[in-house]
Short mmCIF file of C-alpha atoms and ligand atoms in Angstrom, two decimals:
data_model
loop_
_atom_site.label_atom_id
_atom_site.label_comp_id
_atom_site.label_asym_id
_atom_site.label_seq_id
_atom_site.Cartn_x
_atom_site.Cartn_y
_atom_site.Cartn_z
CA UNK A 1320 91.42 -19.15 73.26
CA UNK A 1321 89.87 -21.69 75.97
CA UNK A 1322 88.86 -24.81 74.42
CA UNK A 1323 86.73 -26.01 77.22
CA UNK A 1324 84.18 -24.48 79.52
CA UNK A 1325 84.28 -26.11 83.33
CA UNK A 1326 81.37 -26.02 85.13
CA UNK A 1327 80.84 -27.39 88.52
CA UNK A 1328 77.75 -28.48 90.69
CA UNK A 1329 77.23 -30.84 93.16
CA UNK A 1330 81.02 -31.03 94.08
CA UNK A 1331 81.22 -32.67 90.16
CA UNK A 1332 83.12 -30.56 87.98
CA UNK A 1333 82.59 -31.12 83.94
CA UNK A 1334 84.65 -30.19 81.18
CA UNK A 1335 82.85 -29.14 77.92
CA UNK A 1336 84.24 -28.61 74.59
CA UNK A 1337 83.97 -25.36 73.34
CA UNK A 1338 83.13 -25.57 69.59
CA UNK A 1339 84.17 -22.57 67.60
CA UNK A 1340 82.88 -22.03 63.74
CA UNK A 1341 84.46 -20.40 61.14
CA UNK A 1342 83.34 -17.01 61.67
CA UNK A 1343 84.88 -17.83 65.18
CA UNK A 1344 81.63 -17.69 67.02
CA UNK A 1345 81.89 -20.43 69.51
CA UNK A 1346 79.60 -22.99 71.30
CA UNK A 1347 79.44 -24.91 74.39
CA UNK A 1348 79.14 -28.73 73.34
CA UNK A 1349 76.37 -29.47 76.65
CA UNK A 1350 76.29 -33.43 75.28
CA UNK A 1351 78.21 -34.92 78.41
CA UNK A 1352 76.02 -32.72 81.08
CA UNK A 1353 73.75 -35.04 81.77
CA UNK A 1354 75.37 -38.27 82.09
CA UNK A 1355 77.99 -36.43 83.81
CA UNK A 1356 76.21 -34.22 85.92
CA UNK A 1357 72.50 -35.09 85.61
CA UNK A 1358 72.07 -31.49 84.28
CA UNK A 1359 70.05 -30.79 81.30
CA UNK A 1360 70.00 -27.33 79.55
CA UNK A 1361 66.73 -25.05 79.86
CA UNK A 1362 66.15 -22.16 77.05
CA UNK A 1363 62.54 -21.81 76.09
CA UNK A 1364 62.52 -20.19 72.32
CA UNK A 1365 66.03 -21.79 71.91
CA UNK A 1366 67.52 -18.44 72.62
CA UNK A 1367 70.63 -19.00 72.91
CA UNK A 1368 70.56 -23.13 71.63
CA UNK A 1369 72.44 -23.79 68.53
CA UNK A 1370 71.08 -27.14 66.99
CA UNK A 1371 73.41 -27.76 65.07
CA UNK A 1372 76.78 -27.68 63.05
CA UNK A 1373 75.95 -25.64 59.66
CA UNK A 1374 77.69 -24.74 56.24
CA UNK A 1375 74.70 -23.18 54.80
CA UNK A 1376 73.93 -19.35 55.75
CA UNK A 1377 76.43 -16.65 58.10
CA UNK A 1378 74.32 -14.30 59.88
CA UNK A 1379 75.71 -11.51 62.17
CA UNK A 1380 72.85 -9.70 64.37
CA UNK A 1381 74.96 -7.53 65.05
CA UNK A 1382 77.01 -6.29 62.56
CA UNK A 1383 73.54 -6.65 60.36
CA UNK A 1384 75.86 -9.57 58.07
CA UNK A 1385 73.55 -12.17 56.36
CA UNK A 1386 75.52 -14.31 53.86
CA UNK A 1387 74.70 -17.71 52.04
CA UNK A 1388 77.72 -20.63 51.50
CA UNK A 1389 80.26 -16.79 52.04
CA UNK A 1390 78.94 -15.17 49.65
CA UNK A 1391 76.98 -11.31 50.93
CA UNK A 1392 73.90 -11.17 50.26
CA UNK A 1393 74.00 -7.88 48.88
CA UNK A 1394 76.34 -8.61 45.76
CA UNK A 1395 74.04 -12.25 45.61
CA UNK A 1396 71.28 -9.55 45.22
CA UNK A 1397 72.55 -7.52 42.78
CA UNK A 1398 74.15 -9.95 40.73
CA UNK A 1399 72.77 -13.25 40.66
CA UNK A 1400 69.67 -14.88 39.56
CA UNK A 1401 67.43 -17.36 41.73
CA UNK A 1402 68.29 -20.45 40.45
CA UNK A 1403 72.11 -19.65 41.02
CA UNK A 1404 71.41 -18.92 44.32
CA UNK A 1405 69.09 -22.14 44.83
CA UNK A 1406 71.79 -24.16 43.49
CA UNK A 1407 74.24 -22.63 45.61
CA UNK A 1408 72.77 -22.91 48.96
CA UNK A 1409 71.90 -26.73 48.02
CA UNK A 1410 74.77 -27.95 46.43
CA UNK A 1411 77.42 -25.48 48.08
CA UNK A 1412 79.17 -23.79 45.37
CA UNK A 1413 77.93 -21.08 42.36
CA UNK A 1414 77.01 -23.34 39.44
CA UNK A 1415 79.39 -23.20 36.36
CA UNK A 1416 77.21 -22.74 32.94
CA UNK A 1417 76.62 -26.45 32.10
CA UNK A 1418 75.88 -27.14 35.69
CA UNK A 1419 73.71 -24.19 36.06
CA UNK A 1420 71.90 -25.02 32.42
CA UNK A 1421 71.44 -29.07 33.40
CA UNK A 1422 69.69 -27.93 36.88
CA UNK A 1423 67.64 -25.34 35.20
CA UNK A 1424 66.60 -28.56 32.33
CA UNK A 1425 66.20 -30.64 35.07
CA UNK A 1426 63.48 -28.89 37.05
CA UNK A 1427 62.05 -27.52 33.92
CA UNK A 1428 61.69 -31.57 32.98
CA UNK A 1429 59.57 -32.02 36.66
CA UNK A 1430 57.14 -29.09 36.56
CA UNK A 1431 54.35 -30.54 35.91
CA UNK A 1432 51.95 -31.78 38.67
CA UNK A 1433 49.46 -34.74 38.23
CA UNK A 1434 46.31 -33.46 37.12
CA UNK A 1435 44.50 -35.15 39.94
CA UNK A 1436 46.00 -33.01 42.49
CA UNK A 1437 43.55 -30.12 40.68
CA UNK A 1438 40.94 -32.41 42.36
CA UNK A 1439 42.25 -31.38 45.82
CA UNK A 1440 42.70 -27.92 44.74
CA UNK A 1441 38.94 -27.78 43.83
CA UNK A 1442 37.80 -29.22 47.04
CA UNK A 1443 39.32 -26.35 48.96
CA UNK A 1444 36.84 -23.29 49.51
CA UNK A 1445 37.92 -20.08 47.46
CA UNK A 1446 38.38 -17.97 50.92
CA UNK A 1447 40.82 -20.99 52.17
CA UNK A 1448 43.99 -18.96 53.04
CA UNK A 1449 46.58 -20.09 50.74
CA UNK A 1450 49.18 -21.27 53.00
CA UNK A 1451 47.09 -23.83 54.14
CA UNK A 1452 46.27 -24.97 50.89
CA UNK A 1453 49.93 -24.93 49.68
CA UNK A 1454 51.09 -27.06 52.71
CA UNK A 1455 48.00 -29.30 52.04
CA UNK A 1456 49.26 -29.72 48.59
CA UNK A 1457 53.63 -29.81 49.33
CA UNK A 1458 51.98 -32.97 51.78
CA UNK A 1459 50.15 -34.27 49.09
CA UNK A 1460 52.78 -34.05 46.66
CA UNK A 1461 54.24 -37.47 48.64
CA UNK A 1462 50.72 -39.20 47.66
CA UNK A 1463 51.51 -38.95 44.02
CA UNK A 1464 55.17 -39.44 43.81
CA UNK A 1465 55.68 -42.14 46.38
CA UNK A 1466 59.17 -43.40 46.30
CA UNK A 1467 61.41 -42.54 48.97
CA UNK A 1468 64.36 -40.66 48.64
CA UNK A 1469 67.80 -42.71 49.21
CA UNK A 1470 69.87 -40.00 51.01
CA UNK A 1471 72.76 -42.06 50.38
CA UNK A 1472 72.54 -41.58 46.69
CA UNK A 1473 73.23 -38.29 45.46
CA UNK A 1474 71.33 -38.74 42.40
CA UNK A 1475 68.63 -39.66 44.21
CA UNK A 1476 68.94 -36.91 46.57
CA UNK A 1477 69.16 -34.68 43.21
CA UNK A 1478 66.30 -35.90 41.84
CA UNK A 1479 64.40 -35.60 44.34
CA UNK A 1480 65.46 -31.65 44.56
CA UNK A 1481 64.65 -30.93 41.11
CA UNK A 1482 60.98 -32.77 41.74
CA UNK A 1483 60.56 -30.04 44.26
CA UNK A 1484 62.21 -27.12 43.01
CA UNK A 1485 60.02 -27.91 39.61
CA UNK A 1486 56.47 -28.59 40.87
CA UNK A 1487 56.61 -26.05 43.96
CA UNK A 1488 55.93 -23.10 41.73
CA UNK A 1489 53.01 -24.76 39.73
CA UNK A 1490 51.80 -25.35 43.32
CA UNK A 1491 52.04 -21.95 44.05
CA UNK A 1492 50.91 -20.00 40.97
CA UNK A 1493 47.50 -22.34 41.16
CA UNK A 1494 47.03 -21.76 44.80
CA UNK A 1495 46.89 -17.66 43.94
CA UNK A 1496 44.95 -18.90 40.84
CA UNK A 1497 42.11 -20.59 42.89
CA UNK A 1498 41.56 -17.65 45.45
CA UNK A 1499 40.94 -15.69 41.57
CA UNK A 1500 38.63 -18.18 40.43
CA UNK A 1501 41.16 -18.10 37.01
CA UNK A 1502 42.04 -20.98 35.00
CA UNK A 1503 45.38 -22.89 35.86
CA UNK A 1504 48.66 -21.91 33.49
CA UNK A 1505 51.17 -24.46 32.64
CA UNK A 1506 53.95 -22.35 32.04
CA UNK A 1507 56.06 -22.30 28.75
CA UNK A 1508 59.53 -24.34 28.14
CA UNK A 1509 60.93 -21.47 26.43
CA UNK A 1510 60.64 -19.44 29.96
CA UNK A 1511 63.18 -19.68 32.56
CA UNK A 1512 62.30 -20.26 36.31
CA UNK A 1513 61.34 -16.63 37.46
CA UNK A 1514 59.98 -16.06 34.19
CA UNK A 1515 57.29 -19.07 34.47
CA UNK A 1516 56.69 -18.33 37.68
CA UNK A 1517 54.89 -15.17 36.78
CA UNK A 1518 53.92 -16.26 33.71
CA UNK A 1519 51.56 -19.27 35.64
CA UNK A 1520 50.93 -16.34 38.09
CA UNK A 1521 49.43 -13.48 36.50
CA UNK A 1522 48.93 -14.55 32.86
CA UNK A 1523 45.35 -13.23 32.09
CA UNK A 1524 43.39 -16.22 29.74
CA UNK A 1525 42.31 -13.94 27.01
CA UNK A 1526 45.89 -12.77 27.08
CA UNK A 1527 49.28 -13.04 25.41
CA UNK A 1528 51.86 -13.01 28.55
CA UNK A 1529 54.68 -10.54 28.10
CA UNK A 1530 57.30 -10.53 30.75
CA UNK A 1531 57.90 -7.05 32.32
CA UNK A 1532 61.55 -6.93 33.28
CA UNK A 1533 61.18 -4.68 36.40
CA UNK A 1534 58.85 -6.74 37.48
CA UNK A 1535 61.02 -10.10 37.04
CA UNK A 1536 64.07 -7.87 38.58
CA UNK A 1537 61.96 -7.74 41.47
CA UNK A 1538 60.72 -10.94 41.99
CA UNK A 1539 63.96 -12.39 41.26
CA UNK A 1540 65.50 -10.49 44.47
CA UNK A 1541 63.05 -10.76 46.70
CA UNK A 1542 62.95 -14.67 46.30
CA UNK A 1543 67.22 -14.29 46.64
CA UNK A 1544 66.80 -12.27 50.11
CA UNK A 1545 64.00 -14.66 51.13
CA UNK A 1546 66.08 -17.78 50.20
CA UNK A 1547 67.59 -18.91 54.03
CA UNK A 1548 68.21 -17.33 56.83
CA UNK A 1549 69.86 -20.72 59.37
CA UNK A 1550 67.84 -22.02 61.87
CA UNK A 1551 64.65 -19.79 61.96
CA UNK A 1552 61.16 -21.59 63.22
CA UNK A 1553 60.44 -22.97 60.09
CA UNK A 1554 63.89 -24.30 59.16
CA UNK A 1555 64.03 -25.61 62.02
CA UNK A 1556 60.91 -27.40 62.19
CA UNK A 1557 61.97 -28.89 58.33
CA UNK A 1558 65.15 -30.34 59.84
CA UNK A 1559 63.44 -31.50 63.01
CA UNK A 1560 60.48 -33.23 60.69
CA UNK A 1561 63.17 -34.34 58.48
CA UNK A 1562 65.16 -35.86 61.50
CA UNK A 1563 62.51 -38.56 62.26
CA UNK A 1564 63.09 -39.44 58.08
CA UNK A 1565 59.58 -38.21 57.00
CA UNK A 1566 60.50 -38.20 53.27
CA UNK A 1567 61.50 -34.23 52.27
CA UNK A 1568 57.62 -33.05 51.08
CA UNK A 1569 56.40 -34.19 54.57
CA UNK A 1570 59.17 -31.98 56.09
CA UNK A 1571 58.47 -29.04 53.55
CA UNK A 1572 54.95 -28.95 54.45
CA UNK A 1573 55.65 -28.77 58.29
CA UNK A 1574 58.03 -25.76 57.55
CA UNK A 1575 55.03 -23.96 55.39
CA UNK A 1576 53.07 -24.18 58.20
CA UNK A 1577 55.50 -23.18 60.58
CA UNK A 1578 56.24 -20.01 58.05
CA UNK A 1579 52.64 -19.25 58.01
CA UNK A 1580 52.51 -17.46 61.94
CA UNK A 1581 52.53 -13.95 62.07
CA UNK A 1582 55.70 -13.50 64.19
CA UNK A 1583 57.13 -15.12 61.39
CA UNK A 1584 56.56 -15.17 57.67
CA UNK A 1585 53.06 -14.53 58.33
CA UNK A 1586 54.61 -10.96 59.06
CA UNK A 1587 54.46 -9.87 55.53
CA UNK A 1588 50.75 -10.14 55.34
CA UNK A 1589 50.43 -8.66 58.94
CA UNK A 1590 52.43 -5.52 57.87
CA UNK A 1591 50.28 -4.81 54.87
CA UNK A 1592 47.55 -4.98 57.13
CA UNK A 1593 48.67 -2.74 59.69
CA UNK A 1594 49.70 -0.30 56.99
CA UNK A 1595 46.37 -0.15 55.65
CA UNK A 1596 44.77 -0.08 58.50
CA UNK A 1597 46.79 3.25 59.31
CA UNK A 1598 46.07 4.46 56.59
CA UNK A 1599 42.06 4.04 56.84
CA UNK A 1600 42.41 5.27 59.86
CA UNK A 1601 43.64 8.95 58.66
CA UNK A 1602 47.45 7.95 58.42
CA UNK A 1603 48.60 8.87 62.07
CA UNK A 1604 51.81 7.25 62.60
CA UNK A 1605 52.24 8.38 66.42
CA UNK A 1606 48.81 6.95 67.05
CA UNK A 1607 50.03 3.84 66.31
CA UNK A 1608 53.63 3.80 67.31
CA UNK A 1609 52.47 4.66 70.73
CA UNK A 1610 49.83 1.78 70.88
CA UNK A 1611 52.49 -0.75 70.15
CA UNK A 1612 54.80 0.63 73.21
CA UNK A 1613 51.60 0.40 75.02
CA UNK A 1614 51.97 -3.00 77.66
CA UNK A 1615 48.16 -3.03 78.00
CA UNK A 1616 47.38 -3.26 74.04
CA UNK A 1617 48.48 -6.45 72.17
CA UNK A 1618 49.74 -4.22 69.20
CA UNK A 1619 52.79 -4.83 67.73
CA UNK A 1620 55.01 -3.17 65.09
CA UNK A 1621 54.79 -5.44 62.60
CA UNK A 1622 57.40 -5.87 60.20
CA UNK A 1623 59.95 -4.75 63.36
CA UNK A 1624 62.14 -6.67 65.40
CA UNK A 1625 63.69 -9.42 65.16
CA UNK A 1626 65.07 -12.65 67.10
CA UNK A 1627 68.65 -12.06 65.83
CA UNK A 1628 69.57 -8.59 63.67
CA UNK A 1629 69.89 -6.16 66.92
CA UNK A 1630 71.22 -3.51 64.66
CA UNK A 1631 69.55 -4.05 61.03
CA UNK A 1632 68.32 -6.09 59.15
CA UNK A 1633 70.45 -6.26 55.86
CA UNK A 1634 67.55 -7.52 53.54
CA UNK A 1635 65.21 -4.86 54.60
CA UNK A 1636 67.89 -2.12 53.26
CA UNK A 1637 67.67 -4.08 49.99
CA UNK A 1638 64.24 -4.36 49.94
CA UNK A 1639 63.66 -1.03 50.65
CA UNK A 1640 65.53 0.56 48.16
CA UNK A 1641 63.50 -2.30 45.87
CA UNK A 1642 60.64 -0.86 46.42
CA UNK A 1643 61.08 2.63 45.91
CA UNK A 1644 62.80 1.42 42.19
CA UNK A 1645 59.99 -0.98 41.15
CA UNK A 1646 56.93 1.58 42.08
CA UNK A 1647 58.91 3.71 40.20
CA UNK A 1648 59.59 1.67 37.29
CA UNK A 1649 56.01 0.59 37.50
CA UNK A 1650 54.40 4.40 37.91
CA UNK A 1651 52.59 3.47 40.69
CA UNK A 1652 52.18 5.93 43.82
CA UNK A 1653 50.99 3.79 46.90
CA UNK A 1654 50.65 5.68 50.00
CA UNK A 1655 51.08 2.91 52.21
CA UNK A 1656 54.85 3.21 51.22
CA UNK A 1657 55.00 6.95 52.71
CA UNK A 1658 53.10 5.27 55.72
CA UNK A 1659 56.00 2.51 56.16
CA UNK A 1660 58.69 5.09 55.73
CA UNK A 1661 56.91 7.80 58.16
CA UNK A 1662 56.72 4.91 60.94
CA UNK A 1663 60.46 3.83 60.21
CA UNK A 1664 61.54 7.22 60.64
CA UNK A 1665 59.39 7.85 63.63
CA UNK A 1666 60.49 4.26 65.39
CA UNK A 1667 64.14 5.07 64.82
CA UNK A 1668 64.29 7.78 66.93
CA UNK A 1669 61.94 6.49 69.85
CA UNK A 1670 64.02 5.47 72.62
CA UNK A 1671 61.15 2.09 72.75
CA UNK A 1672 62.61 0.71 69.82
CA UNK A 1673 66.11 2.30 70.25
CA UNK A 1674 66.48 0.84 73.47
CA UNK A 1675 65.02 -2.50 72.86
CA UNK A 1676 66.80 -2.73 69.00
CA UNK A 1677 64.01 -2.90 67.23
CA UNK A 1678 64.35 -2.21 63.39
CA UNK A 1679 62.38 -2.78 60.03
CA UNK A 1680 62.91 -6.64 59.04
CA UNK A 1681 62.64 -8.13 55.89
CA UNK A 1682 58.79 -8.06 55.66
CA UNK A 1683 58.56 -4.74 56.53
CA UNK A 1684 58.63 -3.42 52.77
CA UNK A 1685 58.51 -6.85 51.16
CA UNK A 1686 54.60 -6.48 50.90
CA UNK A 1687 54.86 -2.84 48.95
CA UNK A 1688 56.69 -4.62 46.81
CA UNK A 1689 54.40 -7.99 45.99
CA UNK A 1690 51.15 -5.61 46.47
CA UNK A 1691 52.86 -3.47 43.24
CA UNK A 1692 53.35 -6.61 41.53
CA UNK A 1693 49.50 -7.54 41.80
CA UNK A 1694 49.96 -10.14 44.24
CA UNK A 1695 46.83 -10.72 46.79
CA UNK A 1696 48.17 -9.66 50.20
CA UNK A 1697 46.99 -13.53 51.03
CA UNK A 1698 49.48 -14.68 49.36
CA UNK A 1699 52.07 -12.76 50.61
CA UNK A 1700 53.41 -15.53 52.36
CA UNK A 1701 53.51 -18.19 50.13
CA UNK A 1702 55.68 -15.83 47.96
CA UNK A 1703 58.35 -16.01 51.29
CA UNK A 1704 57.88 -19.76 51.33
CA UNK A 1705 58.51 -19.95 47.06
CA UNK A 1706 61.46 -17.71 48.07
CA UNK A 1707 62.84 -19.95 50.93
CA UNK A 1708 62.26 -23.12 49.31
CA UNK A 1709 66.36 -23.27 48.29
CA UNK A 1710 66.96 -22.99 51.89
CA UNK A 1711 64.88 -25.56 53.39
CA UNK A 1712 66.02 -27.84 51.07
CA UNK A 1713 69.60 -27.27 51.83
CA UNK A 1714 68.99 -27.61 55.29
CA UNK A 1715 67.07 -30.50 54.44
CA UNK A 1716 69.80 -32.31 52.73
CA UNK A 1717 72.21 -30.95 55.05
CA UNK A 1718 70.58 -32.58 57.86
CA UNK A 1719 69.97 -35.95 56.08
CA UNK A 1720 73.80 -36.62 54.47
CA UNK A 1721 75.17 -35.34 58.05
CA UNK A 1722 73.11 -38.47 59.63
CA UNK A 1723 71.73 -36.05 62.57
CA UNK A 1724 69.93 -38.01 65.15
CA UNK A 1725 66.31 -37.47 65.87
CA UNK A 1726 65.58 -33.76 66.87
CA UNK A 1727 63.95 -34.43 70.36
CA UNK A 1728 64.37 -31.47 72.71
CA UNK A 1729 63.91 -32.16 77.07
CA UNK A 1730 62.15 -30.42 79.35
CA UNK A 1731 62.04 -29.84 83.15
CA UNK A 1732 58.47 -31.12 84.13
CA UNK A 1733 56.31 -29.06 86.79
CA UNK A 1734 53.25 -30.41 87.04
CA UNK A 1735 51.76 -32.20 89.85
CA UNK A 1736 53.47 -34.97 91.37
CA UNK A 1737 52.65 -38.32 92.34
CA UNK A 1738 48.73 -38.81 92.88
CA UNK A 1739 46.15 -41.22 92.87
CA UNK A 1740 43.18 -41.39 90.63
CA UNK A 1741 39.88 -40.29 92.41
CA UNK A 1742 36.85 -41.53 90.99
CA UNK A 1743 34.44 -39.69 89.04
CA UNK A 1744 31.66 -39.51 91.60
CA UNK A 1745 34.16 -37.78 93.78
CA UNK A 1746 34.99 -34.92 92.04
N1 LIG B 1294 56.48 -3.92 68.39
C1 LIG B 1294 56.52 -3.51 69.69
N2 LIG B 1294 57.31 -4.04 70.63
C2 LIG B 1294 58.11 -5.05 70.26
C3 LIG B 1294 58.13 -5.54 68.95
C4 LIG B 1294 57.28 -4.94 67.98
N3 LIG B 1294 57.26 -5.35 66.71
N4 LIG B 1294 59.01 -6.56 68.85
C5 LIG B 1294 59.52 -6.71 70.08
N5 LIG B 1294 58.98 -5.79 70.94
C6 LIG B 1294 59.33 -5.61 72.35
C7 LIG B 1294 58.72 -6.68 73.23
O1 LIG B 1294 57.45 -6.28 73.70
C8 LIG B 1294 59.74 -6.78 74.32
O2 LIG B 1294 59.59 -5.66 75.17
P1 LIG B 1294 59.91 -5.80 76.76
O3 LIG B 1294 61.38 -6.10 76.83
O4 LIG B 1294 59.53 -4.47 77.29
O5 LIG B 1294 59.05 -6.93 77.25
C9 LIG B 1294 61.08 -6.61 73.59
O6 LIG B 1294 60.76 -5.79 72.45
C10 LIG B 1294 61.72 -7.91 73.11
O7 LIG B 1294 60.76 -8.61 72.33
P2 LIG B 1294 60.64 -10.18 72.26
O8 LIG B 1294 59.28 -10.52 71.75
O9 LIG B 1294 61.09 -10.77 73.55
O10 LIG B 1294 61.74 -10.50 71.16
P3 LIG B 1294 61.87 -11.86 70.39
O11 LIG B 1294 63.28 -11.94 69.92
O12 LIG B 1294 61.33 -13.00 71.19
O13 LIG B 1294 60.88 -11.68 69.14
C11 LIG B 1294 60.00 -11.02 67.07
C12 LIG B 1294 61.27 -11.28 67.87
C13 LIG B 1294 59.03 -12.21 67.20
C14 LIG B 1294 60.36 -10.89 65.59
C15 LIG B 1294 59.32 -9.73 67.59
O14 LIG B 1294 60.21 -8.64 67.43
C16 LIG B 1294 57.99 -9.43 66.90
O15 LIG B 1294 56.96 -9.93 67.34
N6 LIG B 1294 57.99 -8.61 65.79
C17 LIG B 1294 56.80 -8.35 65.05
C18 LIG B 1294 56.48 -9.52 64.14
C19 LIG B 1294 57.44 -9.61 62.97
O16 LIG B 1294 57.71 -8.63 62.29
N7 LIG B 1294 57.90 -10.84 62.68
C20 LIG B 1294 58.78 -11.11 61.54
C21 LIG B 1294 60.17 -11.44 61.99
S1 LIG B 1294 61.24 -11.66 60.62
C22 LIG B 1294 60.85 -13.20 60.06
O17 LIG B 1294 60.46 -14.09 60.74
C23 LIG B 1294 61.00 -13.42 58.64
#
């Protein structure tokens, strides 16, 4: 196999290395272009721009292949719990028991949040959507923990992770908590990570909590499929916010709001919308399948397509199968979930998503799912960002121990050229 590409313009010819990964996907290194040729490169979307050299997550679009540090994501799903995972994707390798048991002690030891932060909480209006509040809070997390990380100190860099991974569910739970007007719950020490998650989540006050296992099951995989997925938009924008050394909350809040758009994780709340919205509407799956083939309506299929799975999309086999077991487990018979399967069926044989490869993604049944387990649909998106937490992280610390340079993309400029100021009274 070539090691270099040659490309030629202006009577200069360049050689570039070709950079090949272990999955043997390979990459032009463009770095010399410019100096060498004055040539930058243009892809708007970063279509077809890696950013960078990563050991974190495999993903094949085609072959519908999404695995974390080589490990498959189905057996991960089946098999392992979220911490495992978490300290996998940050730290590279499965944890052994000790390991595993320290990390778990270690976050457990950092879950509480300053009390004052409630203050901010309470100055947010009930109807605030909660991503906005949770990326208001991630930010302000810096405000009351103020020493900076030393990257080149890996138990600084460790403590720093178990800060986060410890204070990002309280975070959570009492930004679902504040849109129910419900008191805040601390959690209990004998409860491990999934299990005080929902514990601060849905614990009723006049209530003792009992964890429902199907419901933890649940939870626990959809927060393992959720957990990376490379260089997505809001990955991305954590390592490019991270780049310019903004400490690691500063760069987690930038990737919550980048999560928060409905082409992205915003998707999961847009599908249970859509869904609904069928379903008010008399449940007439053509209806809408044909408005979002239509050019002239804005519609889209949410919950279908995606940037990089052109075949499927490995986590929304999982998650489907999910949620047919945990409404089953959970005796509840939501017709929304005969909706998303009629339209699935329906799109898969319509040469407009055929032809352009459009198939269910991960949010498409992640929402069934998180609506069975009481969540708001509001919130369905903070779940994704409690879920890919792990991930940002890792690409986080990742970014910071490889010493990346600033992210700071170029751009061919078209706007006017040269003019000269005419004054106001002239205009
Ligand atoms: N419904 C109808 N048509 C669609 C859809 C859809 N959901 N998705 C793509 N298309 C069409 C486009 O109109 C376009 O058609 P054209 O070639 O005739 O112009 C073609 O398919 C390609 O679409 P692009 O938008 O160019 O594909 P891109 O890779 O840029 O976008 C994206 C991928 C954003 C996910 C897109 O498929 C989409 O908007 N899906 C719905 C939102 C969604 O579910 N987002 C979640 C993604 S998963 C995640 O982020 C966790």
């Amino acid at each position: 196999m070539s090691t270099k590409v040659t490309l030629t313009y202006n009577n200069i010819s360049v050689d570039l290395p070709v950079i090949t990964g272990t999955e043997n996907e390979s990459a032009v290194d463009i770095a010399a272009l410019r100096s060498a040729a004055n040539l930058i490169t243009l892809d708007p979307g970063y279509k077809n721009t890696g950013s960078c050299l990563s050991t974190i997550t495999f993903l094949d679009g085609d072959l519908g292949i999404l695995r974390y540090r080589g490990y498959a994501i189905e057996e991960l799903a089946e098999k392992a719990t979220f911490l495992e995972v978490a300290y996998l994707l940050i730290f590279g390798e499965l944890p052994n028991i000790d390991q595993l048991t320290k990390f778990q002690n270690d976050i457990k030891a950092n879950s509480f949040v300053d009390e004052d932060v409630k203050k901010i909480i309470d100055a947010f209006p009930k109807a605030a959507h909660p991503m906005g509040v949770l990326a208001s809070l991630t930010s302000a997390l810096t405000a009351f923990n103020p020493s900076s990380v030393n990257v080149d100190s890996d138990e600084d860099m460790y403590k720093a992770i178990a800060k986060i991974m410890g204070k990002f569910p309280v975070l959570v739970a009492w930004t679902m908590r504040k849109t129910q007007g419900l008191p805040i719950d601390y959690g209990a020490k004998d409860l491990d990570y999934i299990e005080n998650i929902m514990k601060m989540m849905f614990s009723q006050p006049n209530e003792t909590y009992i964890i429902n296992k199907s419901v933890k099951e649940a939870l626990n995989k959809l927060l393992i499929l959720h957990a990376d997925h490379e260089q997505n938009c809001s990955t991305s924008t954590v390592r490019i916010v991270g780049s310019s050394q903004a400490g690691l909350f500063a760069s987690l809040s930038a990737g919550i709001s980048a999560l928060w758009g409905p082409l992205h994780g915003g998707a999961n709340q847009a599908v249970l919308e859509m869904l609904e919205a069928i379903r008010l509407d008399g449940g007439d799956t053509e209806k809408f399948l044909n408005k979002a083939k239509d050019k002239d309506d804005p519609f889209r299929l949410m919950g279908f397509g995606h940037r990089v799975y052109k075949n499927f999309d490995p986590r929304a086999r999982i998650i489907k199968k999910a949620a047919d077991e945990v409404l089953d487990d959970l005796g509840i018979d939501d017709p929304v979930l005969d909706i998303a399967k009629a339209l699935e069926r329906e799109a898969l044989k319509d040469p407009y998503f055929v032809d352009r490869k459009l198939y269910p993604n991960v949010d498409f049944y992640s929402g069934i799912i998180y609506r069975s387990l009481g969540i708001p649909v509001q919130m369905f998106t903070v779940m994704f960002a409690l879920g890919r937490l792990p991930g940002w992280i890792a690409q986080w610390r990742e970014m910071r121990k490889g010493k990346e340079p600033i992210g700071r993309p170029r751009q061919i400029y078209t706007g006017p050229t040269l003019r000269s100021y005419i004054d106001i009274s002239k205009r």
